Tab-separated table of C-alpha atoms and ligand atoms in Angstrom:
chain	number	residue	atom	x	y	z
A	1	UNK	CA	7.066	-43.115	-2.914
A	2	UNK	CA	3.969	-44.647	-1.822
A	3	UNK	CA	3.757	-47.635	0.023
A	4	UNK	CA	0.372	-50.074	-0.559
A	5	UNK	CA	-1.835	-50.588	2.245
A	6	UNK	CA	-1.265	-54.293	2.274
A	7	UNK	CA	2.384	-53.752	2.865
A	8	UNK	CA	1.542	-51.312	5.927
A	9	UNK	CA	2.629	-53.626	8.929
A	10	UNK	CA	5.346	-51.369	10.614
A	11	UNK	CA	4.639	-49.272	13.455
A	12	UNK	CA	1.220	-47.600	13.834
A	13	UNK	CA	1.240	-43.592	14.413
A	14	UNK	CA	-1.614	-41.953	15.876
A	15	UNK	CA	-1.561	-38.005	14.991
A	16	UNK	CA	-4.246	-35.906	17.085
A	17	UNK	CA	-4.703	-32.570	15.757
A	18	UNK	CA	-6.751	-29.084	16.634
A	19	UNK	CA	-7.505	-25.789	15.170
A	20	UNK	CA	-3.664	-25.011	15.591
A	21	UNK	CA	-3.026	-26.458	12.937
A	22	UNK	CA	-5.660	-24.986	10.655
A	23	UNK	CA	-4.599	-21.270	11.709
A	24	UNK	CA	-2.417	-20.754	9.357
A	25	UNK	CA	-5.101	-22.067	6.609
A	26	UNK	CA	-6.729	-18.635	7.825
A	27	UNK	CA	-9.288	-20.545	10.387
A	28	UNK	CA	-9.181	-19.162	13.656
A	29	UNK	CA	-8.550	-20.971	17.030
A	30	UNK	CA	-10.819	-20.938	20.036
A	31	UNK	CA	-9.040	-20.380	23.021
A	32	UNK	CA	-6.315	-17.983	21.664
A	33	UNK	CA	-6.647	-13.756	22.557
A	34	UNK	CA	-7.890	-13.543	18.966
A	35	UNK	CA	-9.755	-16.807	19.005
A	36	UNK	CA	-13.839	-18.124	18.806
A	37	UNK	CA	-14.408	-18.075	22.379
A	38	UNK	CA	-13.243	-14.467	22.505
A	39	UNK	CA	-16.042	-13.308	20.263
A	40	UNK	CA	-18.805	-16.191	21.382
A	41	UNK	CA	-20.071	-17.742	24.777
A	42	UNK	CA	-19.903	-21.411	24.289
A	43	UNK	CA	-23.148	-21.622	26.248
A	44	UNK	CA	-24.668	-19.819	23.854
A	45	UNK	CA	-23.445	-21.384	20.357
A	46	UNK	CA	-21.842	-24.901	21.606
A	47	UNK	CA	-24.284	-27.049	23.635
A	48	UNK	CA	-27.236	-29.012	23.310
A	49	UNK	CA	-29.052	-26.415	25.541
A	50	UNK	CA	-28.105	-23.496	23.176
A	51	UNK	CA	-29.571	-25.336	20.138
A	52	UNK	CA	-32.756	-25.973	21.618
A	53	UNK	CA	-33.207	-22.754	23.267
A	54	UNK	CA	-32.315	-20.456	20.044
A	55	UNK	CA	-31.484	-22.504	17.127
A	56	UNK	CA	-31.560	-19.886	14.914
A	57	UNK	CA	-28.577	-18.266	16.541
A	58	UNK	CA	-26.475	-21.385	17.007
A	59	UNK	CA	-27.175	-22.110	13.015
A	60	UNK	CA	-26.062	-18.758	12.065
A	61	UNK	CA	-23.269	-19.097	14.193
A	62	UNK	CA	-22.307	-22.092	12.212
A	63	UNK	CA	-23.264	-20.661	8.791
A	64	UNK	CA	-20.742	-17.966	9.062
A	65	UNK	CA	-17.972	-20.390	9.260
A	66	UNK	CA	-19.222	-22.868	7.064
A	67	UNK	CA	-19.149	-19.372	4.375
A	68	UNK	CA	-14.832	-19.011	5.817
A	69	UNK	CA	-14.174	-22.345	5.378
A	70	UNK	CA	-15.606	-22.848	1.817
A	71	UNK	CA	-14.372	-19.794	0.785
A	72	UNK	CA	-11.794	-19.757	-1.913
A	73	UNK	CA	-8.556	-18.583	0.517
A	74	UNK	CA	-8.988	-21.209	2.900
A	75	UNK	CA	-7.026	-23.914	1.766
A	76	UNK	CA	-4.775	-26.589	3.580
A	77	UNK	CA	-0.981	-25.261	4.445
A	78	UNK	CA	2.357	-27.337	4.687
A	79	UNK	CA	1.242	-29.085	7.791
A	80	UNK	CA	-1.874	-30.673	6.571
A	81	UNK	CA	0.234	-31.948	3.564
A	82	UNK	CA	3.040	-33.170	5.520
A	83	UNK	CA	0.524	-35.522	7.610
A	84	UNK	CA	-0.813	-36.700	4.332
A	85	UNK	CA	2.741	-37.361	2.987
A	86	UNK	CA	3.538	-39.274	6.263
A	87	UNK	CA	0.125	-41.604	5.721
A	88	UNK	CA	0.996	-42.036	1.955
A	89	UNK	CA	5.138	-42.785	2.498
A	90	UNK	CA	5.329	-44.453	6.388
A	91	UNK	CA	5.455	-48.204	6.441
A	92	UNK	CA	2.953	-48.838	9.164
A	93	UNK	CA	-1.081	-47.635	9.922
A	94	UNK	CA	-0.616	-43.613	10.193
A	95	UNK	CA	-4.320	-42.658	11.790
A	96	UNK	CA	-5.305	-38.495	11.968
A	97	UNK	CA	-7.965	-37.880	14.742
A	98	UNK	CA	-8.953	-34.240	14.370
A	99	UNK	CA	-11.129	-32.214	16.586
A	100	UNK	CA	-11.526	-30.189	13.509
A	101	UNK	CA	-14.392	-29.680	11.986
A	102	UNK	CA	-12.929	-27.965	8.983
A	103	UNK	CA	-11.944	-30.556	5.633
A	104	UNK	CA	-8.456	-29.379	5.520
A	105	UNK	CA	-7.087	-32.431	6.264
A	106	UNK	CA	-8.906	-34.589	3.105
A	107	UNK	CA	-8.475	-31.729	0.777
A	108	UNK	CA	-4.677	-31.899	1.454
A	109	UNK	CA	-4.795	-36.037	0.866
A	110	UNK	CA	-5.407	-37.642	4.200
A	111	UNK	CA	-7.624	-40.627	3.963
A	112	UNK	CA	-7.310	-42.589	7.175
A	113	UNK	CA	-9.321	-39.453	9.190
A	114	UNK	CA	-11.598	-39.617	12.186
A	115	UNK	CA	-12.986	-36.420	12.838
A	116	UNK	CA	-13.955	-36.720	16.177
A	117	UNK	CA	-16.069	-33.551	16.737
A	118	UNK	CA	-17.679	-34.293	13.750
A	119	UNK	CA	-17.851	-32.248	10.124
A	120	UNK	CA	-19.102	-28.630	9.371
A	121	UNK	CA	-19.504	-29.657	5.923
A	122	UNK	CA	-22.478	-31.959	7.145
A	123	UNK	CA	-25.627	-31.740	8.164
A	124	UNK	CA	-27.656	-33.985	10.585
A	125	UNK	CA	-31.589	-34.554	10.791
A	126	UNK	CA	-32.669	-34.725	14.510
A	127	UNK	CA	-35.592	-36.380	13.569
A	128	UNK	CA	-34.191	-39.638	11.573
A	129	UNK	CA	-30.713	-39.074	12.372
A	130	UNK	CA	-29.434	-39.144	8.458
A	131	UNK	CA	-26.146	-36.842	7.808
A	132	UNK	CA	-26.095	-35.374	4.404
A	133	UNK	CA	-23.343	-33.460	2.883
A	134	UNK	CA	-23.953	-29.698	3.057
A	135	UNK	CA	-22.388	-26.632	1.836
A	136	UNK	CA	-24.572	-23.617	2.206
A	137	UNK	CA	-26.431	-22.158	5.180
A	138	UNK	CA	-28.473	-24.498	7.231
A	139	UNK	CA	-31.840	-22.543	8.225
A	140	UNK	CA	-34.987	-23.489	9.727
A	141	UNK	CA	-36.783	-23.654	6.597
A	142	UNK	CA	-34.575	-26.813	5.303
A	143	UNK	CA	-36.559	-29.975	4.820
A	144	UNK	CA	-34.586	-33.251	5.489
A	145	UNK	CA	-34.451	-35.034	2.097
A	146	UNK	CA	-34.533	-38.508	3.699
A	147	UNK	CA	-37.809	-38.217	5.915
A	148	UNK	CA	-38.624	-34.812	4.535
A	149	UNK	CA	-39.095	-33.040	8.525
A	150	UNK	CA	-39.246	-29.228	8.336
A	151	UNK	CA	-36.447	-27.396	10.436
A	152	UNK	CA	-34.607	-30.627	12.029
A	153	UNK	CA	-31.100	-29.754	10.340
A	154	UNK	CA	-28.820	-28.909	12.653
A	155	UNK	CA	-24.454	-29.083	12.091
A	156	UNK	CA	-23.112	-32.452	12.236
A	157	UNK	CA	-20.772	-31.589	15.108
A	158	UNK	CA	-20.380	-32.695	18.886
A	159	UNK	CA	-21.166	-29.670	20.807
A	160	UNK	CA	-20.171	-29.865	24.766
A	161	UNK	CA	-21.736	-32.591	26.581
A	162	UNK	CA	-22.441	-34.526	23.605
A	163	UNK	CA	-20.056	-37.836	23.274
A	164	UNK	CA	-17.510	-37.516	20.349
A	165	UNK	CA	-17.617	-39.828	17.243
A	166	UNK	CA	-15.975	-43.062	16.750
A	167	UNK	CA	-14.249	-43.485	20.122
A	168	UNK	CA	-13.920	-47.053	19.878
A	169	UNK	CA	-12.091	-46.951	16.842
A	170	UNK	CA	-10.254	-43.868	18.526
A	171	UNK	CA	-9.416	-46.577	21.790
A	172	UNK	CA	-8.141	-48.948	19.291
A	173	UNK	CA	-5.624	-47.016	17.416
A	174	UNK	CA	-4.545	-45.287	20.800
A	175	UNK	CA	-3.705	-48.664	22.080
A	176	UNK	CA	-1.931	-50.221	18.946
A	177	UNK	CA	0.414	-47.220	18.198
A	178	UNK	CA	4.080	-46.839	18.630
A	179	UNK	CA	3.858	-43.325	18.075
A	180	UNK	CA	1.352	-40.611	19.519
A	181	UNK	CA	1.832	-37.057	18.054
A	182	UNK	CA	-0.333	-33.935	19.538
A	183	UNK	CA	-0.466	-30.868	17.121
A	184	UNK	CA	-1.775	-27.640	17.650
A	185	UNK	CA	-4.407	-28.109	20.617
A	186	UNK	CA	-4.347	-26.754	24.202
A	187	UNK	CA	-5.320	-29.682	25.718
A	188	UNK	CA	-8.203	-27.909	27.505
A	189	UNK	CA	-11.118	-30.200	26.033
A	190	UNK	CA	-11.832	-34.007	26.890
A	191	UNK	CA	-11.729	-36.721	25.934
A	192	UNK	CA	-9.267	-35.571	23.236
A	193	UNK	CA	-6.878	-34.120	26.322
A	194	UNK	CA	-6.531	-37.329	27.966
A	195	UNK	CA	-4.945	-39.122	24.832
A	196	UNK	CA	-1.432	-38.917	25.620
A	197	UNK	CA	-2.390	-40.337	29.316
A	198	UNK	CA	-4.208	-43.360	27.685
A	199	UNK	CA	-1.267	-43.898	25.369
A	200	UNK	CA	1.289	-43.490	28.280
A	201	UNK	CA	-0.542	-46.290	30.188
A	202	UNK	CA	-0.056	-48.725	27.522
A	203	UNK	CA	3.762	-47.804	27.854
A	204	UNK	CA	4.829	-48.948	24.646
A	205	UNK	CA	4.411	-45.769	22.227
A	206	UNK	CA	6.711	-42.460	21.984
A	207	UNK	CA	4.877	-39.153	22.787
A	208	UNK	CA	5.177	-35.796	20.829
A	209	UNK	CA	3.836	-32.200	21.327
A	210	UNK	CA	3.566	-29.848	18.350
A	211	UNK	CA	2.480	-26.664	19.191
A	212	UNK	CA	2.922	-23.094	19.346
A	213	UNK	CA	3.418	-22.989	23.292
A	214	UNK	CA	3.319	-25.638	25.891
A	215	UNK	CA	-0.582	-26.981	26.268
A	216	UNK	CA	-2.296	-27.717	29.159
A	217	UNK	CA	-1.087	-31.155	29.391
A	218	UNK	CA	2.632	-30.268	27.919
A	219	UNK	CA	4.331	-32.355	30.858
A	220	UNK	CA	2.705	-35.287	29.872
A	221	UNK	CA	4.390	-35.591	26.613
A	222	UNK	CA	7.883	-37.399	26.150
A	223	UNK	CA	9.455	-34.680	23.926
A	224	UNK	CA	8.017	-31.532	22.758
A	225	UNK	CA	9.018	-28.732	19.762
A	226	UNK	CA	7.163	-25.399	19.411
A	227	UNK	CA	6.658	-23.033	16.682
A	228	UNK	CA	4.191	-22.490	13.799
A	229	UNK	CA	2.736	-25.781	12.716
A	230	UNK	CA	3.554	-25.054	8.462
A	231	UNK	CA	7.422	-24.846	9.806
A	232	UNK	CA	7.622	-27.447	12.772
A	233	UNK	CA	5.635	-30.501	11.594
A	234	UNK	CA	7.006	-30.807	7.987
A	235	UNK	CA	10.341	-30.561	9.591
A	236	UNK	CA	9.629	-33.156	11.973
A	237	UNK	CA	8.027	-35.488	9.352
A	238	UNK	CA	10.777	-35.207	6.859
A	239	UNK	CA	12.720	-36.391	9.844
A	240	UNK	CA	10.597	-39.085	11.104
A	241	UNK	CA	10.363	-40.347	7.369
A	242	UNK	CA	14.080	-40.372	7.115
A	243	UNK	CA	14.593	-42.161	10.528
A	244	UNK	CA	12.151	-44.862	9.441
A	245	UNK	CA	10.567	-47.334	11.934
A	246	UNK	CA	14.167	-47.622	13.304
A	247	UNK	CA	13.937	-43.608	14.896
A	248	UNK	CA	11.383	-45.310	17.333
A	249	UNK	CA	13.031	-47.448	18.631
A	250	UNK	CA	16.126	-45.949	20.088
B	301	BJW	C1	-0.900	-23.242	16.763
B	301	BJW	C2	-0.682	-22.053	15.666
B	301	BJW	C3	-0.030	-22.230	14.489
B	301	BJW	C4	-1.925	-21.830	17.493
B	301	BJW	N1	0.558	-23.592	14.909
B	301	BJW	N2	-0.223	-24.469	17.197
B	301	BJW	C5	-14.694	-31.501	33.936
B	301	BJW	C6	-13.349	-32.351	33.607
B	301	BJW	C7	-13.127	-32.826	32.587
B	301	BJW	C8	-13.764	-33.060	31.501
B	301	BJW	C9	-14.923	-32.350	31.467
B	301	BJW	C10	-15.550	-31.174	33.007
B	301	BJW	N3	-16.602	-30.735	32.458
B	301	BJW	C11	-17.121	-31.273	31.221
B	301	BJW	C12	-16.061	-32.241	30.647
B	301	BJW	C13	-16.222	-32.466	29.257
B	301	BJW	C14	-16.015	-31.526	28.047
B	301	BJW	C15	-14.786	-30.747	28.370
B	301	BJW	O1	-13.727	-31.329	28.124
B	301	BJW	N4	-14.818	-29.549	28.995
B	301	BJW	C16	-13.636	-28.780	29.164
B	301	BJW	C17	-13.481	-27.773	28.827
B	301	BJW	C18	-13.791	-29.180	30.940
B	301	BJW	N5	-16.132	-32.402	27.471
B	301	BJW	C19	-17.094	-32.697	26.301
B	301	BJW	O2	-18.379	-32.455	26.754
B	301	BJW	C20	-16.965	-33.513	25.363
B	301	BJW	N6	-18.109	-34.652	24.995
B	301	BJW	C21	-17.442	-35.569	26.314
B	301	BJW	O3	-16.723	-35.319	26.941
B	301	BJW	O4	-18.597	-37.142	26.442
B	301	BJW	C22	-18.510	-37.516	27.249
B	301	BJW	C23	-17.636	-39.034	27.123
B	301	BJW	C24	-16.825	-38.852	26.023
B	301	BJW	C25	-16.008	-40.229	25.807
B	301	BJW	C26	-16.001	-41.257	27.005
B	301	BJW	C27	-16.927	-40.957	27.605
B	301	BJW	C28	-17.653	-39.802	28.069
B	301	BJW	C29	-17.245	-33.178	23.803
B	301	BJW	C30	-16.203	-31.565	23.909
B	301	BJW	C31	-16.944	-31.143	22.176
B	301	BJW	C32	-16.204	-30.001	21.953
B	301	BJW	N7	-16.526	-29.089	20.679
B	301	BJW	C33	-15.760	-28.450	20.321
B	301	BJW	C34	-16.821	-27.430	19.222
B	301	BJW	C35	-17.300	-28.632	18.203
B	301	BJW	C36	-17.627	-27.779	17.173
B	301	BJW	C37	-17.201	-26.344	16.328
B	301	BJW	O5	-15.924	-26.514	16.173
B	301	BJW	O6	-17.917	-25.578	17.028
B	301	BJW	O7	-14.715	-28.386	19.877
B	301	BJW	S1	-15.200	-26.793	21.529
B	301	BJW	C38	-13.692	-26.749	20.751
B	301	BJW	O8	-12.395	-26.851	21.345
B	301	BJW	C39	-13.781	-27.423	19.413
B	301	BJW	C40	-12.504	-27.915	19.024
B	301	BJW	O9	-12.220	-29.151	18.476
B	301	BJW	C41	-12.195	-27.887	21.209
B	301	BJW	C42	-10.604	-28.358	21.075
B	301	BJW	O10	-10.003	-26.792	20.901
B	301	BJW	P1	-8.649	-26.827	20.386
B	301	BJW	O11	-8.416	-27.891	19.209
B	301	BJW	O12	-7.380	-27.627	20.972
B	301	BJW	O13	-8.467	-25.702	19.766
B	301	BJW	P2	-7.623	-24.633	21.225
B	301	BJW	O14	-7.893	-22.685	20.314
B	301	BJW	O15	-7.890	-24.737	22.470
B	301	BJW	O16	-6.130	-24.369	20.828
B	301	BJW	C43	-5.705	-24.169	19.942
B	301	BJW	C44	-4.122	-24.473	20.074
B	301	BJW	O17	-3.080	-23.944	18.817
B	301	BJW	C45	-3.642	-23.457	20.914
B	301	BJW	O18	-2.460	-24.057	22.237
B	301	BJW	C46	-2.510	-22.657	20.362
B	301	BJW	O19	-0.904	-22.323	20.925
B	301	BJW	C47	-1.698	-23.674	19.053
B	301	BJW	N8	-1.849	-22.740	18.069
B	301	BJW	N9	-1.646	-21.004	16.559
B	301	BJW	C48	0.443	-24.684	16.076
B	301	BJW	N10	0.150	-21.723	14.046
């Protein structure tokens, strides 16, 4: 049964997700042994300086990942679907803040979603700042359909040294939530890695980590469950929905 948005005056939940939630959908994480940073240096592909120095190399890094993300065999998994079910059935607001640039949460049905590190399937014009849906490769031969500038499109993602997106909205939901859940993130990258401390400072939310293994910030969480996301996330959400808001006060 779905609870209508108007009736959602129960306790709020914020879920932070990272690359681990999409691993079992076939997308690589960053810092695992077989992760993206084992094959590419951050300073070559994920900084504004890298893009200024060698845009073709950076574009090709993201083009290859975009081709993977849109391929038929990359689909939302049970953990993405469980979060969509949580949003639909929990009697309070549920916000998913993802560090992931894939579109697996929205494809699973999550609507209240913040892509704090941007979206792989969007291109941004560095001349006029307009953002365009983009499913193919981005090349220096492409023109911005808004301003007509040539070779100014970049992936609409957040590189090191750039400000993550929608930080004001994230701050608001962190301040108001009764439960903060972190899923599939190593806790290496700020500001996301600091959200659990922010929530603890407000002092009223439960904090839970769901990950394959303890993250960098594991000791900051009041409780934790370790295992593959497709197993532990659906089970955790089943328990949460069964217990209901009363389960957050016990
Ligand atoms: C599973 C699993 C399974 C596996 N099931 N789990 C010194 C101190 C503090 C901060 C800084 C500092 N020096 C510089 C900074 C700031 C910097 C930073 O944090 N650097 C650190 C490296 C130290 N941050 C920034 O620059 C950010 N901007 C910023 O700070 O602006 C200033 C500011 C902000 C706010 C307020 C005021 C000022 C921007 C960061 C941008 C990060 N960009 C990237 C690339 C995005 C585009 C792309 O995808 O290419 O984002 S880097 C990469 O890391 C990507 C990810 O979103 C991000 C986080 O990675 P994630 O998701 O945690 O993945 P992994 O691989 O690390 O972890 C996966 C986890 O899953 C592991 O634990 C596995 O065990 C687990 N797992 N399989 C469950 N099946």
